[in-house]
mmCIF file of C-alpha atoms in Angstrom:
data_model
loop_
_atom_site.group_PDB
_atom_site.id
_atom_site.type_symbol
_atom_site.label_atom_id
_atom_site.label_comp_id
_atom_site.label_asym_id
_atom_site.label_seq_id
_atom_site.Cartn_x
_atom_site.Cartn_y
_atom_site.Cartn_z
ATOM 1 C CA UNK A 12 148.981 -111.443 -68.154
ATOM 2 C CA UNK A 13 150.602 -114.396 -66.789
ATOM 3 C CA UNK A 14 148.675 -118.328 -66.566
ATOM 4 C CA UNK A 15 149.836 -120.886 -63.928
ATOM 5 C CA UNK A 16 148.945 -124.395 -64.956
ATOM 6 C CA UNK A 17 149.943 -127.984 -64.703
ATOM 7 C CA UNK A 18 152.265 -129.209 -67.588
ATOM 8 C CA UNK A 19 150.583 -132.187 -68.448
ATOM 9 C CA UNK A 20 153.526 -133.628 -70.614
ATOM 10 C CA UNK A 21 151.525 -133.301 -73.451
ATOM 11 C CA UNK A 22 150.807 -129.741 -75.193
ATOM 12 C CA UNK A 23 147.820 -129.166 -72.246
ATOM 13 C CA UNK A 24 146.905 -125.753 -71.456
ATOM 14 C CA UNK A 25 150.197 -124.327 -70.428
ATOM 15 C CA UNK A 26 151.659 -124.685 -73.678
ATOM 16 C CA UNK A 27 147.834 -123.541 -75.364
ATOM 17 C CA UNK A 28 148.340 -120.295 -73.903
ATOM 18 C CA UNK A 29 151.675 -119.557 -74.641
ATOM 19 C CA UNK A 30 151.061 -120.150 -78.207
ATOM 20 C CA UNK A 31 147.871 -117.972 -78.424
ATOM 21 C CA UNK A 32 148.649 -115.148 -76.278
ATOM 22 C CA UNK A 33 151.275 -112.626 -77.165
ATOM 23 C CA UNK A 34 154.222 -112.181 -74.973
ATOM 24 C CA UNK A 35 152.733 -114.504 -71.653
ATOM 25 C CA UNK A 36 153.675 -115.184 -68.585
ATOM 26 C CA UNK A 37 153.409 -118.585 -68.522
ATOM 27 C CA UNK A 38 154.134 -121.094 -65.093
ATOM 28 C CA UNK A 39 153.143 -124.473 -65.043
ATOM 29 C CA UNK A 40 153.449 -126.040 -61.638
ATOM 30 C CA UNK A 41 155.435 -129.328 -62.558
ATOM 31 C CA UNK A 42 154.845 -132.827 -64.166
ATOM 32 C CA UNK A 43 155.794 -131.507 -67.413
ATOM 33 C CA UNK A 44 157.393 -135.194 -67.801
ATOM 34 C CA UNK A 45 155.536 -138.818 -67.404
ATOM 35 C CA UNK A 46 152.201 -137.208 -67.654
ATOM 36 C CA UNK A 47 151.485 -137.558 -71.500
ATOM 37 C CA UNK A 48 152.406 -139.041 -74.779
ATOM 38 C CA UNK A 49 154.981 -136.015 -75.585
ATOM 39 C CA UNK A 50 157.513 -134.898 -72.408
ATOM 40 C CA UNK A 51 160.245 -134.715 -74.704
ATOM 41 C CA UNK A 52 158.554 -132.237 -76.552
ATOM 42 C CA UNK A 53 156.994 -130.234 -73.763
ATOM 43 C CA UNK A 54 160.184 -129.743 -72.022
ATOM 44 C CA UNK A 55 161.983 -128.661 -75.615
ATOM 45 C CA UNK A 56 158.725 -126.440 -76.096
ATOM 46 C CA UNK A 57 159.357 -124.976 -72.633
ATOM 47 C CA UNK A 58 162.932 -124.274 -72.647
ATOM 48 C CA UNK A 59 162.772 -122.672 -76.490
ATOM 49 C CA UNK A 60 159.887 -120.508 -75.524
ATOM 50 C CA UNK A 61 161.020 -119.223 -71.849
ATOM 51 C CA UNK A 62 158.174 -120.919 -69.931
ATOM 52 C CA UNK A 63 158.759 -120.644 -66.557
ATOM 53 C CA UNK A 64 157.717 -124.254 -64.023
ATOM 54 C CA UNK A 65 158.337 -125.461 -61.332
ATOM 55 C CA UNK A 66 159.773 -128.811 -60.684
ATOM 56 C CA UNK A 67 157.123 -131.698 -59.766
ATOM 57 C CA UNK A 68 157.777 -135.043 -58.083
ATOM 58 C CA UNK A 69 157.282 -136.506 -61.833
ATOM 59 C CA UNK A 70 160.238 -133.757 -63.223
ATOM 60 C CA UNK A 71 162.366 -134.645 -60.030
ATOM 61 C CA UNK A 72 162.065 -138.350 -60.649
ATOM 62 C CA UNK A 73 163.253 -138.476 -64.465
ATOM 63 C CA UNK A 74 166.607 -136.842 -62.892
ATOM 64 C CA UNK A 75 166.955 -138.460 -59.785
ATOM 65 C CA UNK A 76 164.902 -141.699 -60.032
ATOM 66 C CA UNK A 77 166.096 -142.602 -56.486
ATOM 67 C CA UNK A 78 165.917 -139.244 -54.751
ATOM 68 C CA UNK A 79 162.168 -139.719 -53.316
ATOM 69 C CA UNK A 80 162.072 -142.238 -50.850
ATOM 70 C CA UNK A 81 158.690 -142.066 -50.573
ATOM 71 C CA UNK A 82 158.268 -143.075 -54.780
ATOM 72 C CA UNK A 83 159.787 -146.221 -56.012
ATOM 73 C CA UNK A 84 161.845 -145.204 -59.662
ATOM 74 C CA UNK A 85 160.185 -145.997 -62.852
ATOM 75 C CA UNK A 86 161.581 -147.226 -65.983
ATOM 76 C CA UNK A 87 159.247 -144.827 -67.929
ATOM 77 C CA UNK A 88 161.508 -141.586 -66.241
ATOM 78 C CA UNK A 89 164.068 -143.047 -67.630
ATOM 79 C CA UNK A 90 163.547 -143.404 -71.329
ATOM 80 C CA UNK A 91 162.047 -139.737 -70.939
ATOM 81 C CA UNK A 92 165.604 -138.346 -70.146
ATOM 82 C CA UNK A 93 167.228 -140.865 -72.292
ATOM 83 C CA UNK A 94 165.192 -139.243 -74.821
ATOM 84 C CA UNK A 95 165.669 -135.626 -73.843
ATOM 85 C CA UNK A 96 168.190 -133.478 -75.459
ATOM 86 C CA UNK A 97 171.403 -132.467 -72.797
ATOM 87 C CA UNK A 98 169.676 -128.821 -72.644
ATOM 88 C CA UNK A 99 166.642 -130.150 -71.972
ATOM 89 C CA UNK A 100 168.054 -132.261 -69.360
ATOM 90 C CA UNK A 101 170.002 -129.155 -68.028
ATOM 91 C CA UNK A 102 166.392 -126.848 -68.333
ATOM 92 C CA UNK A 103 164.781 -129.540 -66.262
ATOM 93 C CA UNK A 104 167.308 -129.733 -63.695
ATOM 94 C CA UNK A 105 167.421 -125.760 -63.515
ATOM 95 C CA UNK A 106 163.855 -125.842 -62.483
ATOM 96 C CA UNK A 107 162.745 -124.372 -58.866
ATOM 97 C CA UNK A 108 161.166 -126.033 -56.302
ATOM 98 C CA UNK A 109 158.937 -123.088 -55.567
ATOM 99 C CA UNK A 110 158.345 -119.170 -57.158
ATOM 100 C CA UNK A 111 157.119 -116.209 -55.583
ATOM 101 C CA UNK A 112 155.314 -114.562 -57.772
ATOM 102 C CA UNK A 113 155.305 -111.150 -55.741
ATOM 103 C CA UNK A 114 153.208 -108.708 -58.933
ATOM 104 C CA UNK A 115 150.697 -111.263 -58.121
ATOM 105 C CA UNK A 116 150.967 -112.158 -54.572
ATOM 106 C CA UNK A 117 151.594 -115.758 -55.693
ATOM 107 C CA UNK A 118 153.261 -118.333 -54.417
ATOM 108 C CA UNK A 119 153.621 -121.559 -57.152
ATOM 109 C CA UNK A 120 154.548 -125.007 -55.763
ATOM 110 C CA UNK A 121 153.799 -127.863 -56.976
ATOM 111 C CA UNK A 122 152.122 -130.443 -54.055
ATOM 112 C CA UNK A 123 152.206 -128.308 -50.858
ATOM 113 C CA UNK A 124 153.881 -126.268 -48.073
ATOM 114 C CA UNK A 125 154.631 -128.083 -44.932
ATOM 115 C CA UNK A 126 153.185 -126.424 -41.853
ATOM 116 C CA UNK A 127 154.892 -123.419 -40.632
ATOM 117 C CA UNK A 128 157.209 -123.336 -43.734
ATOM 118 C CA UNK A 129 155.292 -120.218 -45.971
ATOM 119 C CA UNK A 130 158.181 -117.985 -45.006
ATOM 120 C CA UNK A 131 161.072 -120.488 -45.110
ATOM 121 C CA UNK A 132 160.795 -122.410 -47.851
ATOM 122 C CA UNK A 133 164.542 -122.930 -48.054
ATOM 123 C CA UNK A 134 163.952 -125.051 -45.055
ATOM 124 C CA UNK A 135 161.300 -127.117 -45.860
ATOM 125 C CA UNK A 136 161.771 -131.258 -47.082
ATOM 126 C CA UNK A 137 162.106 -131.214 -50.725
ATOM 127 C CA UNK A 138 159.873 -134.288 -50.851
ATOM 128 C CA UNK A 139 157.356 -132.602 -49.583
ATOM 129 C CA UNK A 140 157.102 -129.823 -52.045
ATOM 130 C CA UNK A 141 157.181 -131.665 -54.644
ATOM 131 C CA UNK A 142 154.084 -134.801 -53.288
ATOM 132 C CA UNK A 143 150.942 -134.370 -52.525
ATOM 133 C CA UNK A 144 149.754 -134.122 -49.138
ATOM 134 C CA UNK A 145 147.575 -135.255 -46.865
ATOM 135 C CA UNK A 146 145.360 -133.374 -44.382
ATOM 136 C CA UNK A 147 144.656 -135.161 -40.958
ATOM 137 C CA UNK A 148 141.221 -134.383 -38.906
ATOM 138 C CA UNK A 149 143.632 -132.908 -36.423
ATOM 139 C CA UNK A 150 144.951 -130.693 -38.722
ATOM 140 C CA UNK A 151 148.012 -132.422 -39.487
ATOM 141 C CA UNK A 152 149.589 -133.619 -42.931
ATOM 142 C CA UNK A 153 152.019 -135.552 -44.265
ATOM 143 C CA UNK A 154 154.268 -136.109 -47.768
ATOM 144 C CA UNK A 155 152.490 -139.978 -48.899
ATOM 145 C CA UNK A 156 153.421 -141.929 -51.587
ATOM 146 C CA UNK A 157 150.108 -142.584 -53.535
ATOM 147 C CA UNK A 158 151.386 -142.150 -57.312
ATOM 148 C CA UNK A 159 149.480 -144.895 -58.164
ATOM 149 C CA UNK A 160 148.433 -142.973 -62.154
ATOM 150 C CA UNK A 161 145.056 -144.989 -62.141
ATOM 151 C CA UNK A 162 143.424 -141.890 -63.499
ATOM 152 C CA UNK A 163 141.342 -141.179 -60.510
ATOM 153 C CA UNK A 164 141.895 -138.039 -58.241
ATOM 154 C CA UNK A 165 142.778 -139.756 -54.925
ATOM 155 C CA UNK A 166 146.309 -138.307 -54.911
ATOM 156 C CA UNK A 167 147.865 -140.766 -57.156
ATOM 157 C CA UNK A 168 149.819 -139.603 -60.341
#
């Protein structure tokens, strides 16, 4: 079987299953850093165990902290990979921006896929796959930078 899930940065599900079920597939879809009291270990868990992610805008900005214009760098993404061990580092860096899961008929990002991008996702702005979108009444959308982590499910964090 194989479990797609959010990495929480803190032993959440993904991790859960991979411990309880023999020989998973297990994909989280990104934010395995700056999303709970234990990155450092999440990542390590991850890498040791052959989980396979994706990388999130969170992931992105503890190794680039000025690579999303969009998100202003925070101090906390950088004491994660301060923290991290050089593999991990390396592991975290390795990490996709998407995965086609074809046995499944999957596709795993983590935010979105830009409009007319499914079958070129080679193409499409990195920022956007990796930050939540926005849908227009028109139909339209758009990368935004609401990361605001105030716990509520507007978009932010």
């Amino acid at each position: 079987g194989a479990g797609v899930g959010d990495g929480g940065g803190g032993g959440g599900a993904g991790t859960r299953a991979a411990s309880a079920t023999p020989n998973p597939r297990v994909v989280l879809v990104g934010d395995l850093v700056g999303k709970g009291p234990d990155s450092v270990g999440v990542v390590r868990f991850c890498r040791e165990n052959g989980i396979e992610a994706v990388r999130g805008n969170h992931d992105h900005r503890c190794l680039f902290p000025r690579d999303l214009p969009l998100l202003p760098p925070r101090t906390e993404h950088g004491r994660i990979k301060a923290a991290m061990a050089e593999a991990d580092v390396a592991w975290l860096a390795s990490l996709p921006l998407y995965l086609r899961l074809e046995e499944h008929g999957v596709l795993v990002v983590h935010a979105g896929v830009p409009p007319g991008f499914a079958d070129r996702l080679d193409e499409a702005d990195p920022n956007e796959l990796m930050n939540m979108r926005g849908i227009a009444a028109a139909g339209g959308g758009g990368a935004f930078g609401d990361d605001d982590d105030d716990g509520d499910d507007d978009g932010g964090g």
